[in-house]
CSV table of C-alpha atoms in Angstrom, one decimal:
chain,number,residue,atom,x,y,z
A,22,UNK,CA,-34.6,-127.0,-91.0
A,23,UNK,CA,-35.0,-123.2,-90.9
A,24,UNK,CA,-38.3,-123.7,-89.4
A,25,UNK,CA,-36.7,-126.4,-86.4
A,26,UNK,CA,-33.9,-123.2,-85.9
A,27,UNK,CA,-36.7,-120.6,-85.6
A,28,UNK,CA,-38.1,-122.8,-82.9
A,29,UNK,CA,-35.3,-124.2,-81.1
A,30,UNK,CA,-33.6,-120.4,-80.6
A,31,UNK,CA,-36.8,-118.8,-80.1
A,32,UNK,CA,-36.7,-115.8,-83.0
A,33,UNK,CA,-39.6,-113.7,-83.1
A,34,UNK,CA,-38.6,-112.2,-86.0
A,35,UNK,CA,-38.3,-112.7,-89.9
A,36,UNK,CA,-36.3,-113.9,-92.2
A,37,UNK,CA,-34.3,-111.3,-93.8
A,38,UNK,CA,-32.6,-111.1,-97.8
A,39,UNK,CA,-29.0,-111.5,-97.7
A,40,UNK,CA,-27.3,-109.7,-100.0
A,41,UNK,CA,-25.4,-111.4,-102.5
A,42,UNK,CA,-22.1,-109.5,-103.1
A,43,UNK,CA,-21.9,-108.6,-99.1
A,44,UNK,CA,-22.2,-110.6,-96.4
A,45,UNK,CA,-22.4,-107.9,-94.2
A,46,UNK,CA,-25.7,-106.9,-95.7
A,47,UNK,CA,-28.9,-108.2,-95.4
A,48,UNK,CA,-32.7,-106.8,-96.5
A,49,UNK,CA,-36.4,-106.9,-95.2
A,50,UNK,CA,-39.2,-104.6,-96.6
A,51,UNK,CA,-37.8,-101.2,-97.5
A,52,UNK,CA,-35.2,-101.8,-95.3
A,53,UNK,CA,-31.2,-102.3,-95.1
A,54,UNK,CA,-29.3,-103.6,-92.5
A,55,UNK,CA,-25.8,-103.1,-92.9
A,56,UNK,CA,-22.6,-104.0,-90.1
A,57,UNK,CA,-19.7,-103.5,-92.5
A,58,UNK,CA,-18.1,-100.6,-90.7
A,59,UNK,CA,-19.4,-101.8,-87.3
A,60,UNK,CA,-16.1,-102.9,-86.3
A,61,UNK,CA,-12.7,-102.5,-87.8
A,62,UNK,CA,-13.1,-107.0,-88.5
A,63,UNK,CA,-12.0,-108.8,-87.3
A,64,UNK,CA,-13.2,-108.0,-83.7
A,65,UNK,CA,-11.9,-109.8,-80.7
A,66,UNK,CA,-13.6,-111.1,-77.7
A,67,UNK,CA,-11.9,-112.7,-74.9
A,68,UNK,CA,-14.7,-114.9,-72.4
A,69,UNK,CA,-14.2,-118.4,-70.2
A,70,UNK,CA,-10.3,-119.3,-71.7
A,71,UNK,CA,-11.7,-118.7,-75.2
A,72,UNK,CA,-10.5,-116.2,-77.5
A,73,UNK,CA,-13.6,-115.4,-79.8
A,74,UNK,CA,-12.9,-114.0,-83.5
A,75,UNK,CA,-15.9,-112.9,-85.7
A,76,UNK,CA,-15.2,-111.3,-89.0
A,77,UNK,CA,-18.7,-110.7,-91.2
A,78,UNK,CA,-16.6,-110.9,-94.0
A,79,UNK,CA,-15.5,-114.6,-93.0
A,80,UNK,CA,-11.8,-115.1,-93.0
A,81,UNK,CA,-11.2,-114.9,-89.1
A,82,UNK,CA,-8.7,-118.2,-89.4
A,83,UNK,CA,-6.7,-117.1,-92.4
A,84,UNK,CA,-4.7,-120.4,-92.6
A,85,UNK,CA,-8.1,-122.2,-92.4
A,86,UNK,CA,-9.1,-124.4,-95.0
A,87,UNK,CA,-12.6,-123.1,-94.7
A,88,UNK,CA,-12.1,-119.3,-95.6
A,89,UNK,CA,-16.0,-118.0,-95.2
A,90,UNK,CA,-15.3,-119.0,-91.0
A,91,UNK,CA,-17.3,-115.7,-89.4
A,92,UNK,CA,-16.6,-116.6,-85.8
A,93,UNK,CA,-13.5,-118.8,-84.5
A,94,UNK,CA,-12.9,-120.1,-81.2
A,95,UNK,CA,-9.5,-120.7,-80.3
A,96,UNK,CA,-8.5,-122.2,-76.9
A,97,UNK,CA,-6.4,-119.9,-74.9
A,98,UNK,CA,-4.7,-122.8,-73.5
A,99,UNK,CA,-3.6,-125.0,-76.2
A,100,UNK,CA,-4.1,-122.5,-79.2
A,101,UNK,CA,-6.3,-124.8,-81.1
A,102,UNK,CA,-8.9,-123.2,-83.8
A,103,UNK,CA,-12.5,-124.2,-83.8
A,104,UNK,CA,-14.9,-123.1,-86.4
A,105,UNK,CA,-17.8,-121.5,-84.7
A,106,UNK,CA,-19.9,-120.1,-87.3
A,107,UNK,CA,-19.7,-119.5,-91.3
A,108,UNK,CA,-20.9,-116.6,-93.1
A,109,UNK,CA,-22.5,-119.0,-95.8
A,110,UNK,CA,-24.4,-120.5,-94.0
A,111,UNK,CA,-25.7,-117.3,-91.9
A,112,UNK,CA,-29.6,-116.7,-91.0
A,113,UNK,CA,-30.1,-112.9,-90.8
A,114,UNK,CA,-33.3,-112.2,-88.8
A,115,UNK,CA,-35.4,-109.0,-88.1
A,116,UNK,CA,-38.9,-107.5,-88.2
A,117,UNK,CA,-39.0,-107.4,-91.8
A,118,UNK,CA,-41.4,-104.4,-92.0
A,119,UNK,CA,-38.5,-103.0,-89.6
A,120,UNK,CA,-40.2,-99.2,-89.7
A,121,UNK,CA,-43.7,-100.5,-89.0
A,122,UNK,CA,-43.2,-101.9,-86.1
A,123,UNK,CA,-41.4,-100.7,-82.8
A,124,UNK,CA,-38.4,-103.4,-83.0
A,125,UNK,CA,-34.7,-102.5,-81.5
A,126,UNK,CA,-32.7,-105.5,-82.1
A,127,UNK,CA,-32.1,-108.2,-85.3
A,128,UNK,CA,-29.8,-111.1,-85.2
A,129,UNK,CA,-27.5,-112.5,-86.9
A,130,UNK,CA,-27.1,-116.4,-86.7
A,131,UNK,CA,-23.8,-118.1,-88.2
A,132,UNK,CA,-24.2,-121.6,-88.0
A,133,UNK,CA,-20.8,-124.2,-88.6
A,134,UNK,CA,-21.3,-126.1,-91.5
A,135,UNK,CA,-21.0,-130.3,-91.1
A,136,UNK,CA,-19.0,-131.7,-93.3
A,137,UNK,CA,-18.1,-135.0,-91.9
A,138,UNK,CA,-20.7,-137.9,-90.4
A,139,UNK,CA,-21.3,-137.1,-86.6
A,140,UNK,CA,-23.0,-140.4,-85.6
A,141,UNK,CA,-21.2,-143.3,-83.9
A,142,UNK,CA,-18.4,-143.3,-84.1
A,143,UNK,CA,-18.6,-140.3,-83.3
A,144,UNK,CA,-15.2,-137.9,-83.9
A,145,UNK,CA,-14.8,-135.6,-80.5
A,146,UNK,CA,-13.5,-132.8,-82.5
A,147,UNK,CA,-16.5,-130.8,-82.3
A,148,UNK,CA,-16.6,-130.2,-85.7
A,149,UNK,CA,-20.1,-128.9,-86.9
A,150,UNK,CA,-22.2,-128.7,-84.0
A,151,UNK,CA,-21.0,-125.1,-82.9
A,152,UNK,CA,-23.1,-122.3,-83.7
A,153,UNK,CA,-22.6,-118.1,-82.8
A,154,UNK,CA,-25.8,-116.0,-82.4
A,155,UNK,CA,-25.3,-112.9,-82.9
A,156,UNK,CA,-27.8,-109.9,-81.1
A,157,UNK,CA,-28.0,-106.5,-82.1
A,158,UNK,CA,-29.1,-103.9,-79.8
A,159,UNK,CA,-29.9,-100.3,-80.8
A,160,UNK,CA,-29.4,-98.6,-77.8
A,161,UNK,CA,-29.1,-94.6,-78.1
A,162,UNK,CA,-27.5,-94.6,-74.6
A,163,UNK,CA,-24.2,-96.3,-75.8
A,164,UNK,CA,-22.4,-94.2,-78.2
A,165,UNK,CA,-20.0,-96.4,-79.8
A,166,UNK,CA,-20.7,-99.6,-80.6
A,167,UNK,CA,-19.6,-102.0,-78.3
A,168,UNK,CA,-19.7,-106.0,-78.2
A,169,UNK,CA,-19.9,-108.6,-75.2
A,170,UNK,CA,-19.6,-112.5,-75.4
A,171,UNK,CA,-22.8,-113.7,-72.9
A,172,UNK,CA,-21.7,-117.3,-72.9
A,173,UNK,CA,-21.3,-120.5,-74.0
A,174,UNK,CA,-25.7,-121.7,-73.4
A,175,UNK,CA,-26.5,-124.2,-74.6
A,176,UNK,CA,-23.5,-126.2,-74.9
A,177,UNK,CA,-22.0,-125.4,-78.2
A,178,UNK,CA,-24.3,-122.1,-78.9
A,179,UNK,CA,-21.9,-119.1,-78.6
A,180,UNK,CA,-23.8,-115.7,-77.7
A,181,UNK,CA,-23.4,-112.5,-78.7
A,182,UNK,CA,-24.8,-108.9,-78.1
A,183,UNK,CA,-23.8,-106.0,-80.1
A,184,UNK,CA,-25.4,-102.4,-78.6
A,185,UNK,CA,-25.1,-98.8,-80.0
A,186,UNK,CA,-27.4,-96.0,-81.3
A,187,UNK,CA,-25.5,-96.4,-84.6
A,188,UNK,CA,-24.9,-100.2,-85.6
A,189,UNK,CA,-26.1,-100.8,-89.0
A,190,UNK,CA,-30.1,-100.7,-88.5
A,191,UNK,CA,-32.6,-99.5,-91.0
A,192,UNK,CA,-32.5,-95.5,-91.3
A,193,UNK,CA,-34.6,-93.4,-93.6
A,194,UNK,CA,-33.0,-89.9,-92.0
A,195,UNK,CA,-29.8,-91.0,-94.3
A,196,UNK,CA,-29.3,-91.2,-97.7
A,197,UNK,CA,-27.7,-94.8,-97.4
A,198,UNK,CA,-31.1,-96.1,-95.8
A,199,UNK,CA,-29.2,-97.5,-92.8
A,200,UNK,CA,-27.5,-96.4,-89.7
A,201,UNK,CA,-23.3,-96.2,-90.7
A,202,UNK,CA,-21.5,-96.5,-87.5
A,203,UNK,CA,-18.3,-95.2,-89.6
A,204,UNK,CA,-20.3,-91.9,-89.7
């Protein structure tokens, strides 16, 4: 399955360690990548009649019956929730020997999880067949962080990119080993 995902999204890149207490951390080799204080989550994105919710911490729908939701589409039209992405289920991604190579981005890939039977008949809820992909850019022209939704491409695949100097990448110049955009 991971290997099919690699493929079908094209990732050059590795698998990274999730952390187990956070799920706003993840590791490679020597190497910490950490968004908690990227945002003040949840962050907000408005695109195409959608409003766009995405939380690391999961929790974006707090009435929700599925509380690890990481990214929540909800119609701007009829208010209804869809469940985007979930934190359990994420795939971290990055040059795992981040400071031997000359990478500037890792991703973040938060996958809805499929908890009903989606073959005929088939229920048109859309349940389980979203997924949010989630790039980060280090960027040293942009300041702040900042975030933009690219689009909905492929049907169902929600896209992301995060860009900053500071947004959670591996840093040895700091004593926490990673970039704190809170700093």
């Amino acid at each position: 399955m991971i290997l099919f995902l690699l493929c079908f999204f094209g990732v050059k890149a590795s698998l990274l360690v999730r952390d187990k207490n956070n799920p706003c951390v993840a590791y490679g080799n020597a190497s910490t990548f950490n968004i908690t204080s990227l945002f003040n989550w949840p962050v907000q994105v408005t695109e195409g009649g959608y409003i766009y919710n995405l939380d690391c911490r999961g929790g974006v729908f707090p009435n929700a019956t599925t509380v690890n939701i990481a990214v929540g589409q909800q119609s701007s039209r009829t208010g209804i929730h869809y469940n985007a992405g979930e934190v359990t289920g994420a795939l971290w991604f990055a040059e795992f020997n981040w400071f031997r190579g000359s990478s500037s981005t890792f991703q973040i890939m938060y996958p809805a999880s499929q908890t009903k039977v989606i073959y005929p008949p088939y229920d048109a809820d859309g349940e389980g067949i979203r997924v949010s992909h989630l790039t980060f850019v280090v960027d040293k022209t942009v300041p702040k962080p900042t975030i933009e939704m690219l689009g909905e491409k492929p049907y169902t695949e929600y896209n992301f990119v995060i860009r900053g100097k500071c947004i959670g990448q591996p840093d040895r110049s700091t004593e926490k080993g990673y970039c704190d955009p809170a700093l």
